[in-house]
Short mmCIF file of C-alpha atoms and ligand atoms in Angstrom, two decimals:
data_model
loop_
_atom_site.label_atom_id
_atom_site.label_comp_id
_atom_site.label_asym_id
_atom_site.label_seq_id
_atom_site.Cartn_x
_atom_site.Cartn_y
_atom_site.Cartn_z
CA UNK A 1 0.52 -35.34 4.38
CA UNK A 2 2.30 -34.08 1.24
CA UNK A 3 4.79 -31.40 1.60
CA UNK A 4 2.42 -27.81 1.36
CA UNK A 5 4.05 -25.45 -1.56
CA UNK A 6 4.56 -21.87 -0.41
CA UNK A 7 4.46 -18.59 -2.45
CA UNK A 8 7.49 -17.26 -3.75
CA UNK A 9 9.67 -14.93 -1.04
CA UNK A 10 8.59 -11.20 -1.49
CA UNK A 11 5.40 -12.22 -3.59
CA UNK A 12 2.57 -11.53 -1.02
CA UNK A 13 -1.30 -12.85 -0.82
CA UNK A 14 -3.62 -10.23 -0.29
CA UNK A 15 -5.84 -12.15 1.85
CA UNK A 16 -9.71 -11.11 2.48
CA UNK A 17 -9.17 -9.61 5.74
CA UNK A 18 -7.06 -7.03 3.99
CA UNK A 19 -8.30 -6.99 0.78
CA UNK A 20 -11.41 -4.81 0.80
CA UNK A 21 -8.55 -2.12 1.73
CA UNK A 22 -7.24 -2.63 -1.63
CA UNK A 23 -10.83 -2.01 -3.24
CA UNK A 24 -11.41 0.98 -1.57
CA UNK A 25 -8.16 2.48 -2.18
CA UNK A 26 -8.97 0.96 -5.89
CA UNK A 27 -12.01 2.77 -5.96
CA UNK A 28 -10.65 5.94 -4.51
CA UNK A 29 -7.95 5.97 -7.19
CA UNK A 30 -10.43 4.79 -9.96
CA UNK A 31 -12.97 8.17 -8.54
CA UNK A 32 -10.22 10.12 -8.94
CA UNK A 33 -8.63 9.28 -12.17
CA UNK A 34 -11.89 10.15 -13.79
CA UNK A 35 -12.33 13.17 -12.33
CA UNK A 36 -9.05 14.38 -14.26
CA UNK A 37 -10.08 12.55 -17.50
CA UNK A 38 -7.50 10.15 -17.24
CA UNK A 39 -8.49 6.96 -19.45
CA UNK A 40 -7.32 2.89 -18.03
CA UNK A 41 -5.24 1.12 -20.08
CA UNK A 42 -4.37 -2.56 -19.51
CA UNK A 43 -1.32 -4.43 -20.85
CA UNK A 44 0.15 -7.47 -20.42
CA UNK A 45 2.36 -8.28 -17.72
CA UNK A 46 4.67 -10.32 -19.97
CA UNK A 47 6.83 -8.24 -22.84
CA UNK A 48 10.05 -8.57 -24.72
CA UNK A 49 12.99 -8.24 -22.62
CA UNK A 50 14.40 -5.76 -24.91
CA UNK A 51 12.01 -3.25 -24.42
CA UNK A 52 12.55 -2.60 -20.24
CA UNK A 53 16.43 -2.39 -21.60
CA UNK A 54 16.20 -0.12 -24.15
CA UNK A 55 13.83 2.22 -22.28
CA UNK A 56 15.21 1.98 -18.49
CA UNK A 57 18.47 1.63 -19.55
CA UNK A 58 21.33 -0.82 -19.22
CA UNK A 59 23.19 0.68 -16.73
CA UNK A 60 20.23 0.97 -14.18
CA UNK A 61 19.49 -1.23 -10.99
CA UNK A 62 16.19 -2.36 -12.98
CA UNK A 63 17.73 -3.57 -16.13
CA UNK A 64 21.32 -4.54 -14.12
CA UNK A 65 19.98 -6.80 -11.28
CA UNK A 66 16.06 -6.67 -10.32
CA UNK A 67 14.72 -7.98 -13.90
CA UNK A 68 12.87 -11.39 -13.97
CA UNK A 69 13.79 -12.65 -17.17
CA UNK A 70 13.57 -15.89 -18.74
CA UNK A 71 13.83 -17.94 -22.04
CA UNK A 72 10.57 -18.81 -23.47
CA UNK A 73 10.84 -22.52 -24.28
CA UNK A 74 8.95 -22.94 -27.26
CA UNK A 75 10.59 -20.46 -29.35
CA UNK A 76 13.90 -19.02 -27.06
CA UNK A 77 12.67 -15.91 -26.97
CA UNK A 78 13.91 -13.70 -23.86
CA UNK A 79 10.97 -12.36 -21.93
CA UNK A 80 10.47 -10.10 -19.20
CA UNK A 81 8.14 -9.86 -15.97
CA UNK A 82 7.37 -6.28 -16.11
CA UNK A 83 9.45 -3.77 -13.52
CA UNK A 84 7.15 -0.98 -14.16
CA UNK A 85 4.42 0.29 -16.63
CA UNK A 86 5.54 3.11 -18.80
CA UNK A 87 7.45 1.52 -21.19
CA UNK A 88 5.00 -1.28 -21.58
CA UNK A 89 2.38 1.65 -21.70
CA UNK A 90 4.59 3.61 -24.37
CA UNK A 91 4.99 0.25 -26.39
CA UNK A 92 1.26 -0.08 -26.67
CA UNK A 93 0.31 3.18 -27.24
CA UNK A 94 3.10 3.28 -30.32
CA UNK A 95 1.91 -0.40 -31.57
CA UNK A 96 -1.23 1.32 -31.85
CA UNK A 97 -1.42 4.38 -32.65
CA UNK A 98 -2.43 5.85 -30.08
CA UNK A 99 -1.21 9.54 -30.50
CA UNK A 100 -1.71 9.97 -34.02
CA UNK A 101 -3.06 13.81 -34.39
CA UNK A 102 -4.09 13.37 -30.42
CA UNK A 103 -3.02 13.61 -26.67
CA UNK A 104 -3.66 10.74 -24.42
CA UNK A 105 -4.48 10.72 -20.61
CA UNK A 106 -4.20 7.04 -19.51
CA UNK A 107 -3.51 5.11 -16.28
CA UNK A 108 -3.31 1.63 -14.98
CA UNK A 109 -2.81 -0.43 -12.02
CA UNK A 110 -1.05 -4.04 -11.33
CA UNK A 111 1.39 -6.37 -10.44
CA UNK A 112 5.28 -5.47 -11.24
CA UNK A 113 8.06 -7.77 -10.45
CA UNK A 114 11.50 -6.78 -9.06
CA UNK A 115 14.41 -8.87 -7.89
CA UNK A 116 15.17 -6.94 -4.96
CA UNK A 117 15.84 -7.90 -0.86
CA UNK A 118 12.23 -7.99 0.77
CA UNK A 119 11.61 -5.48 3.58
CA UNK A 120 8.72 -3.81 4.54
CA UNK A 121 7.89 -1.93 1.36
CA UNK A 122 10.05 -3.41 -1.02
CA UNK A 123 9.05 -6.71 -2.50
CA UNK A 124 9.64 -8.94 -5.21
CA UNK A 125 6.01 -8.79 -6.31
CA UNK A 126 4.15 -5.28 -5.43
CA UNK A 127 1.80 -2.93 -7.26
CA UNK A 128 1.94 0.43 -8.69
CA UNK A 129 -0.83 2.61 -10.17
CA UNK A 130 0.45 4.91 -12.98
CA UNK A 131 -0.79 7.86 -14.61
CA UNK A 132 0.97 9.33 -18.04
CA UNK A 133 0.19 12.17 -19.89
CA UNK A 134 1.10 11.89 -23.71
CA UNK A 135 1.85 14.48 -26.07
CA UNK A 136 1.42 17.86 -24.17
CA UNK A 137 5.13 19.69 -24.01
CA UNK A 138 3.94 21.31 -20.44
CA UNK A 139 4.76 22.92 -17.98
CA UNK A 140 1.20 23.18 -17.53
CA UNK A 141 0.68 18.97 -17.44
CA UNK A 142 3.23 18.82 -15.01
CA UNK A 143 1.86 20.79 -12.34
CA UNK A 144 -1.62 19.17 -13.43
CA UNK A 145 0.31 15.59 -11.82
CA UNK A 146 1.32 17.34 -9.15
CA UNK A 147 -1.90 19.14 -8.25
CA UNK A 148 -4.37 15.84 -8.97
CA UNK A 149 -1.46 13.93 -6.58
CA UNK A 150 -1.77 16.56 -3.79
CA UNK A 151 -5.63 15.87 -4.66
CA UNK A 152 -5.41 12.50 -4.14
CA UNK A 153 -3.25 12.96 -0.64
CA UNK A 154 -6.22 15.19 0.56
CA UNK A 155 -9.07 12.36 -0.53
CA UNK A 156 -6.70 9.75 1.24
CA UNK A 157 -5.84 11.93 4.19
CA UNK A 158 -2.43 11.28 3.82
CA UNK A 159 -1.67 14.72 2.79
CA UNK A 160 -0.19 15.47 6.45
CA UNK A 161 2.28 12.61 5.93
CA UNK A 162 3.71 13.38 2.69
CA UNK A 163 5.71 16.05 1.11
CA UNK A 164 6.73 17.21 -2.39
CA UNK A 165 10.71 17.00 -3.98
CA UNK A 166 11.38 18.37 -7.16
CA UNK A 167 14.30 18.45 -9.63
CA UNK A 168 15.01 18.88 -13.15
CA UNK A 169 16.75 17.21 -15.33
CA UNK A 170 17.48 19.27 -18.52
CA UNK A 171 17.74 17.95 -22.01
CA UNK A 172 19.86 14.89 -22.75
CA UNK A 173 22.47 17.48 -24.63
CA UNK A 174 22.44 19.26 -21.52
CA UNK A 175 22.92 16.09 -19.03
CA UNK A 176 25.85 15.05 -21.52
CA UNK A 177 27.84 17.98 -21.13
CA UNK A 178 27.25 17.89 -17.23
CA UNK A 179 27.78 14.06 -17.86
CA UNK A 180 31.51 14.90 -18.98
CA UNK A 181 32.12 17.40 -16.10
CA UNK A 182 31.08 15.17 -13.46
CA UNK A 183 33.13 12.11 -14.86
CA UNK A 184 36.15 14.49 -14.77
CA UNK A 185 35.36 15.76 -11.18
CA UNK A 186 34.21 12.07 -10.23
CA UNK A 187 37.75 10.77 -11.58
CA UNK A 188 39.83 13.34 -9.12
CA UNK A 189 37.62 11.66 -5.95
CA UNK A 190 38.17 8.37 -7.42
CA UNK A 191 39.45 6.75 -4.70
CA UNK A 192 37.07 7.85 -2.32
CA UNK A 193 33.92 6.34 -3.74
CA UNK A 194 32.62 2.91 -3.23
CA UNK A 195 32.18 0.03 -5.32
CA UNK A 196 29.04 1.38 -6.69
CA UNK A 197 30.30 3.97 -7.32
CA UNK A 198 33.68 3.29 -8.77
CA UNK A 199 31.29 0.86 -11.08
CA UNK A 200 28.91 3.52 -12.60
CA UNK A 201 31.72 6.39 -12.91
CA UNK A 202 31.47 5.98 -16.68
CA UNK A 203 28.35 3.72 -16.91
CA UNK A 204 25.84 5.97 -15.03
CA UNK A 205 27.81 8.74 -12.86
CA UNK A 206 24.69 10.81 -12.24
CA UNK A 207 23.51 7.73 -10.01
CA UNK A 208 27.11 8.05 -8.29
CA UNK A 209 25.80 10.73 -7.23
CA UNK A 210 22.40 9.04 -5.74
CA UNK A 211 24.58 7.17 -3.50
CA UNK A 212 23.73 6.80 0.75
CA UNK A 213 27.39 6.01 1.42
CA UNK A 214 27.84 8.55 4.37
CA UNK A 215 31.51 8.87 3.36
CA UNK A 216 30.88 9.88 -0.44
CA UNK A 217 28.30 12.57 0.99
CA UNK A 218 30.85 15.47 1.25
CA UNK A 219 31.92 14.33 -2.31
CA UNK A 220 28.62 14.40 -3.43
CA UNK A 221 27.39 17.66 -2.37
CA UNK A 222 30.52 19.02 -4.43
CA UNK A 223 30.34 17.65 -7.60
CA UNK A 224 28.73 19.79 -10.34
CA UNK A 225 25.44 20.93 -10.64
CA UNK A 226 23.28 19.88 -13.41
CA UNK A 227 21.33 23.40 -12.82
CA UNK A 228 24.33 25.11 -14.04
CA UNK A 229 24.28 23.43 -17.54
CA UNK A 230 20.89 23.97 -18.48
CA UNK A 231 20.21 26.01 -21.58
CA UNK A 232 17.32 28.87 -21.68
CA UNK A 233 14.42 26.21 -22.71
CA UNK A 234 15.28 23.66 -20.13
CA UNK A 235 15.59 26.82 -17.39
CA UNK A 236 12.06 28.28 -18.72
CA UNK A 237 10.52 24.75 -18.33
CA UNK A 238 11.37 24.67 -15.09
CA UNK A 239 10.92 28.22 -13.73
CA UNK A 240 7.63 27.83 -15.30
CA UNK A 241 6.35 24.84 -13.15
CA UNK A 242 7.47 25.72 -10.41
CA UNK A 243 5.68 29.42 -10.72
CA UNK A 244 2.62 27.14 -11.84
CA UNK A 245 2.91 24.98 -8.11
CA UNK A 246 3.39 28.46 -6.63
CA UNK A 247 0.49 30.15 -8.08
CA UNK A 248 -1.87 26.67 -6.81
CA UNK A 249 -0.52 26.54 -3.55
CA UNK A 250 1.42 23.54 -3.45
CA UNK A 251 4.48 23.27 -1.23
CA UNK A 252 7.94 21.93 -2.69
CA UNK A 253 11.43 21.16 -2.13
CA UNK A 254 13.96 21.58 -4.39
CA UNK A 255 16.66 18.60 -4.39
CA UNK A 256 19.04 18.67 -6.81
CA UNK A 257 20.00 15.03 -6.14
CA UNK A 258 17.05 13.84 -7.47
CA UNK A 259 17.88 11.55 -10.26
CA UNK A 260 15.56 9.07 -10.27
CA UNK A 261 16.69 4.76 -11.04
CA UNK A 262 15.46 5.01 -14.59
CA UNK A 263 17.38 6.82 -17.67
CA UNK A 264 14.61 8.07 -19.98
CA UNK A 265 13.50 11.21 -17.97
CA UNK A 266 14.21 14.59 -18.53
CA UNK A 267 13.79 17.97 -17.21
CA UNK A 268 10.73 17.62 -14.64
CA UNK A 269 10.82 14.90 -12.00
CA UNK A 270 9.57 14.94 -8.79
CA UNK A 271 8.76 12.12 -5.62
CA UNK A 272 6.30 12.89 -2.75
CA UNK A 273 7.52 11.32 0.11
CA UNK A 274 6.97 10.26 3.70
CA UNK A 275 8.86 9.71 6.99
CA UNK A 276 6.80 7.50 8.16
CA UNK A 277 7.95 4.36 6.49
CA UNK A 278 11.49 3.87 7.05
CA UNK A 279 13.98 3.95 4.42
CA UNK A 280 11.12 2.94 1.90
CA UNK A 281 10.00 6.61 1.79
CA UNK A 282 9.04 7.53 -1.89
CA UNK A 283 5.55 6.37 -2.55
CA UNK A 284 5.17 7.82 -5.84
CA UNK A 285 7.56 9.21 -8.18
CA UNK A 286 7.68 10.35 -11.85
CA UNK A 287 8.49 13.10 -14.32
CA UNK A 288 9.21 14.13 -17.82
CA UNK A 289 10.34 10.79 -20.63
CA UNK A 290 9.71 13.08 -24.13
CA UNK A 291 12.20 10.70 -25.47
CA UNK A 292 11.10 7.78 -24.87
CA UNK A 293 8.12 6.72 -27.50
CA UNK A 294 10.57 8.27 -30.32
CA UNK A 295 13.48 5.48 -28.77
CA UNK A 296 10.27 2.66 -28.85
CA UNK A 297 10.10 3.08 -33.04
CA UNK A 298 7.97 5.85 -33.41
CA UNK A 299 7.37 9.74 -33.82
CA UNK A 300 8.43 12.04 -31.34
CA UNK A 301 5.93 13.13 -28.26
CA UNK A 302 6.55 14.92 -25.40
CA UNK A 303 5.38 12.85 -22.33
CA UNK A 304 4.99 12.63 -18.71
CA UNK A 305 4.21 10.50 -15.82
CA UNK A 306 4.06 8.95 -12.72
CA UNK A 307 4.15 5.86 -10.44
CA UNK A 308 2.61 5.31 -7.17
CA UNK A 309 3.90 2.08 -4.97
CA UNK A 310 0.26 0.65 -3.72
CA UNK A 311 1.73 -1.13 -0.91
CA UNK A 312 3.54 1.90 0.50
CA UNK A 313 0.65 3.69 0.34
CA UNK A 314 -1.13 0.88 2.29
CA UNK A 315 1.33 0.70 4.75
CA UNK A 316 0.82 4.37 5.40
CA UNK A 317 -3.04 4.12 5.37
CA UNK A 318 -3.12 1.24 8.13
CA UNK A 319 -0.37 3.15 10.10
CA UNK A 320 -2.54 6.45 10.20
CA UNK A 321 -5.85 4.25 10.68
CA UNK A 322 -7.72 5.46 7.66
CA UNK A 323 -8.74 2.64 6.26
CA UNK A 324 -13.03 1.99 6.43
CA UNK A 325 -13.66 -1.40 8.55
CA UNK A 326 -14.36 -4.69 6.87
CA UNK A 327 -18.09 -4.03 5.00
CA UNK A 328 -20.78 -6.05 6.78
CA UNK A 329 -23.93 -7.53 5.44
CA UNK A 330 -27.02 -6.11 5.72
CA UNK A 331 -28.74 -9.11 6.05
CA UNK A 332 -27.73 -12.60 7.76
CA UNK A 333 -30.45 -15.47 6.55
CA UNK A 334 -30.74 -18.12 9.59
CA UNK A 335 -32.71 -21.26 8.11
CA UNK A 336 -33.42 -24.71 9.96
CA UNK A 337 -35.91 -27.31 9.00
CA UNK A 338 -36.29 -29.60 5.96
CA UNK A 339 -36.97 -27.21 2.74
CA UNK A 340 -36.53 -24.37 4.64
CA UNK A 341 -32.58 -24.00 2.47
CA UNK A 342 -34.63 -23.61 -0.37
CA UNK A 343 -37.49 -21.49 1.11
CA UNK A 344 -34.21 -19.19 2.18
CA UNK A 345 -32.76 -19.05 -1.40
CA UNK A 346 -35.73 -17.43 -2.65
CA UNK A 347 -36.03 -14.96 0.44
CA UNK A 348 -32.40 -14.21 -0.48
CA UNK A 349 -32.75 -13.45 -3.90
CA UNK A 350 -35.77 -11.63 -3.06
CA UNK A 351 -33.73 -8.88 -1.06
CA UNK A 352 -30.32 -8.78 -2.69
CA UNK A 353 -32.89 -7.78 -5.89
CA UNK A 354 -34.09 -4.38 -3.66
CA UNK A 355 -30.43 -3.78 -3.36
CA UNK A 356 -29.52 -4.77 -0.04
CA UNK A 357 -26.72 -7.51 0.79
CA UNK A 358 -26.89 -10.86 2.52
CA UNK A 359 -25.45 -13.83 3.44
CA UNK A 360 -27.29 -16.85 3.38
CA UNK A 361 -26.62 -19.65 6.27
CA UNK A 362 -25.49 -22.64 4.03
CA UNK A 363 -25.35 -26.37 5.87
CA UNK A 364 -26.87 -28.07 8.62
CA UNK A 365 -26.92 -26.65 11.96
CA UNK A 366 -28.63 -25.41 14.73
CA UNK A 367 -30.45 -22.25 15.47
CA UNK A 368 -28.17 -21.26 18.30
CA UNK A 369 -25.01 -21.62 15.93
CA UNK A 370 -26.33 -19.97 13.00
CA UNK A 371 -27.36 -17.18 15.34
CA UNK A 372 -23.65 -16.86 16.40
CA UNK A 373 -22.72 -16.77 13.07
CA UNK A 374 -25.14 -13.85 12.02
CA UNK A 375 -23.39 -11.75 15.46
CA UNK A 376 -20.26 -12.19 13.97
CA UNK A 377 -20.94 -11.38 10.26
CA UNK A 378 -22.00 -7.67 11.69
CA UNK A 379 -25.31 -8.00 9.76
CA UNK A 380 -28.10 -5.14 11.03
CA UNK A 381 -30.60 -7.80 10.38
CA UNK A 382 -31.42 -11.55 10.79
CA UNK A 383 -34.59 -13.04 8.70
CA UNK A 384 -35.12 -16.22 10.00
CA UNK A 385 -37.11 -19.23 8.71
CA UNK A 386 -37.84 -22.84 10.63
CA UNK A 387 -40.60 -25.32 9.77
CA UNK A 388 -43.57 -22.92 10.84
CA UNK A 389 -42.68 -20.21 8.73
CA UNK A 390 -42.01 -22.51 6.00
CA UNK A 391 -45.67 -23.90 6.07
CA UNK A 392 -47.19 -20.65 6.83
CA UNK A 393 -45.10 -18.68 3.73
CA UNK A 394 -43.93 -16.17 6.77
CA UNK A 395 -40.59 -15.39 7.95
CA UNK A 396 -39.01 -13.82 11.30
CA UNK A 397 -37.37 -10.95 11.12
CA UNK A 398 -35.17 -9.92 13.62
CA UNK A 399 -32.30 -7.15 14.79
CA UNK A 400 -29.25 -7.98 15.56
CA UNK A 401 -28.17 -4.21 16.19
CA UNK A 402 -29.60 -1.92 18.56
CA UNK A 403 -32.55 -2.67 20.06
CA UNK A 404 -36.08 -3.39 17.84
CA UNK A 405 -38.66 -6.53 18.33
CA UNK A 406 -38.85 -8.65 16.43
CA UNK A 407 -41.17 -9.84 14.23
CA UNK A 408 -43.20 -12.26 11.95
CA UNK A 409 -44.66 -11.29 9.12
CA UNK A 410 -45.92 -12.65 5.81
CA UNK A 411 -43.39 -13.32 3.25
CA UNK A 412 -44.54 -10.48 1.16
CA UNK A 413 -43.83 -7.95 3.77
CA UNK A 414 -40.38 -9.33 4.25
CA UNK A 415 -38.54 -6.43 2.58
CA UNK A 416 -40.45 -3.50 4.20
CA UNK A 417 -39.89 -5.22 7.46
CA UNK A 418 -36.19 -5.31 7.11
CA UNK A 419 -35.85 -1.84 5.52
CA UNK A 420 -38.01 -0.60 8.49
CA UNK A 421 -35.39 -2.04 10.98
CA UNK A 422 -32.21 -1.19 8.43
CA UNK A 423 -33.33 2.81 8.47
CA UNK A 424 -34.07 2.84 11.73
P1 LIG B 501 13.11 2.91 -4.53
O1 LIG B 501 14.07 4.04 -4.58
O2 LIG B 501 12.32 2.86 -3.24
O3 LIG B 501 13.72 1.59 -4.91
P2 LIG B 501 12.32 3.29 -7.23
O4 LIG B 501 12.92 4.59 -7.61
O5 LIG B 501 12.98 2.04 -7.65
O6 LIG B 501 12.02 3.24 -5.64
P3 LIG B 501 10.15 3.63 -9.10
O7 LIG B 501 10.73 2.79 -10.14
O8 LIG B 501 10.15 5.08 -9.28
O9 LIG B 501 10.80 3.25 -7.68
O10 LIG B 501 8.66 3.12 -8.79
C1 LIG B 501 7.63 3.98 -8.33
C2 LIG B 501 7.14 3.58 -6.98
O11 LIG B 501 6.88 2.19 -6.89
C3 LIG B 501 8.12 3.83 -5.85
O12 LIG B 501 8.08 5.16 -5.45
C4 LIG B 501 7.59 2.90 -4.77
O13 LIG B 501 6.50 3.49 -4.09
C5 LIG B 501 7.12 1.73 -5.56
N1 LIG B 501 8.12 0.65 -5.56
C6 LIG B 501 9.25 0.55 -6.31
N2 LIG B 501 9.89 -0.62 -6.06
C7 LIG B 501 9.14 -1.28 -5.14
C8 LIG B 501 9.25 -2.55 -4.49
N3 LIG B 501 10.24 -3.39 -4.74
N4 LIG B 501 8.29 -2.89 -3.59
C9 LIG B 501 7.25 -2.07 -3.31
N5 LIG B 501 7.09 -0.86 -3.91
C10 LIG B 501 8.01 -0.46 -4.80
MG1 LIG B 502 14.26 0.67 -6.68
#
């Protein structure tokens, strides 16, 4: 036999036993989205690698070691598997347009690709659905994400398991002049701090600061606050959404370590997370990027988002049992006898046109099999045709749930037959 080919370590099939768990969270998600007014947006999966390394930043785990990038070999050009969605989102919204004298609510959903160790919620290949608001300065859009996520928690029923961190991150002449104090306070520890850390003193210290080294914690929980360096505007911003939460009911936690991996936010960001997952906690994170479409070539716009990690959110869904079982037929069609396949195609089509859904018995084989078959697809109802219904233009109908005779009846009173025994 020739050697079978395997998928790619941390790039998972979704296989059909699973899968309808996906559609209704899709749908779910999709339900809610419109509810808010958010719009989809689709983009490719593929883009230049120097747009994920202008916008995340070089000095990020992204853009530093998780990318997949490679040379396209027709023309050499260096592309990249997305990471994440909102500067492919940004890039297409700028390439067209798509604020000129105008907001934008969009979202999207799909595959993003990250070099990282697999574990259970971290893989090479996973899925996020993302949500950005363009061109509204907030504070009132931020609490909007907030409140539709806290929404979405209560549609899920995950809102038990999850809980709300907020920071803020100023403005990026704010988070330079904290920059420089922290370098200088970083520089007097700098023998304490790890490899990481000694790595990003210069590069990226605020992520020094992100660090789960139990020894740097002390260090850490020292080094200067960001809150103290933010100007009147910055502190408004913030006072503001938080009063907003407040006002709606929605509980937080402040964390001043919040940093998120990615450079382009500022002042809000915020992660709901869980402690039900291990150290893959955060299943959804965002906040405030209002530089980031004027860094991607075009006018300024204030801007806001977030990201939600699909498979985290699956994990927690299976864990907590609130995923709907596998949807059954309505209908299983049991045929035997020459002609009677094609007697059953019609019968099919006749009832999957009055809305209900079947599955047709396709191949040779007895009555007894077939039957076992229609058991296990969990269909209410079995119509059944053999030789004498076929030359008598009848057909059995049957339950397979509950109790019910069965019966034969012309083929024209096929459908009422099974809707009797369906809304029974
Ligand atoms: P983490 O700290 O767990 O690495 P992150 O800060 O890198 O997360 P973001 O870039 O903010 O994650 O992405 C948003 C969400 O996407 C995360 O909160 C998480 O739910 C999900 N996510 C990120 N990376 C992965 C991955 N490798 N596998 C599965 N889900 C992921
Ligand atoms: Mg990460």
């Amino acid at each position: 036999m020739a050697e079978k080919i395997q998928a790619i370590r941390g790039m998972n099939d979704i296989l059909p036993d699973e899968s309808h768990q996906w559609e209704f969270l899709e749908h779910t998600v999709r339900t809610w989205l419109a509810d808010y007014g958010y719009r989809n947006i689709r983009m490719p999966i593929v883009e230049d690698t120097r747009l994920f390394v202008r916008s995340i930043g070089e000095a990020t785990d992204i853009v530093e070691k998780e990318m997949y990038t490679f040379t396209d070999s027709l023309n050499g050009d260096s592309l990249t598997l997305r990471p994440e969605g909102t500067a492919s989102c940004l890039r297409a919204v700028a390439e067209h347009n798509l604020l000129y004298n105008t907001t934008q609510r969009l979202w999207y959903t799909g595959p993003m690709f990250r070099h990282e160790r697999p574990q259970k919620g971290r893989y090479r290949q996973f899925h996020q659905i993302g949500v950005e608001a363009l061109g509204f300065n907030g504070p009132d859009v931020d609490a909007e994400l907030i409140l539709m996520t806290a929404d979405l928690w209560q549609r899920l029923g995950l809102a038990p398991y999850l809980s709300l961190q907020i920071n803020t991150l100023g403005s990026s002449a704010e988070r330079a002049e904290h920059r420089q104090a922290l370098i200088a306070y970083l520089e007097q520890h700098k023998d304490a701090l790890d490899e990481d850390g000694q790595r990003r003193l210069y590069t990226n210290p605020l992520r020094v600061l992100d660090s789960k080294t139990p020894s740097m914690q002390a260090i850490c929980d020292n080094a200067p606050r960001l809150i103290d360096f933010l100007g009147e505007a910055s502190r408004r911003h913030y006072d503001d959404w938080r009063a907003m939460l407040q006002a709606v009911g929605i509980a937080y936690v402040e964390n001043p370590r919040l940093v998120r991996g990615l450079d382009y936010y500022n002042l809000s960001v915020f992660e709901w997370v869980t402690t039900e997952l291990g150290a893959q906690g955060t299943v959804c994170g965002g906040g405030r990027y209002d530089g980031l479409i004027e860094q991607l070539g075009s006018k300024p716009a204030p801007a806001v988002g977030l990201a939600m990690g699909v498979e985290r959110l699956m994990l927690l869904l299976q864990d907590k049992g609130l995923l709907p079982a596998a949807p059954a037929p309505d209908v299983y069609l049991v045929n035997q006898g020459a002609g009677t396949g094609c007697y059953a195609l019609t019968l099919a089509q006749a009832l999957r046109a009055a809305g209900l859904k079947v599955i047709q018995h396709c191949g040779e084989a007895s009555f007894k099999s077939q039957f076992k078959k229609a058991d296990a697809s969990g269909a209410r109802v079995a119509v059944v045709v053999g030789d004498n219904e076929l030359a008598n233009g009848q057909v059995v109908v049957k339950p397979l749930r509950g109790d019910g005779e069965q019966v034969v009846v012309e083929r024209t009173a096929m459908l009422a037959a099974v809707t009797a025994l369906i809304n029974r």
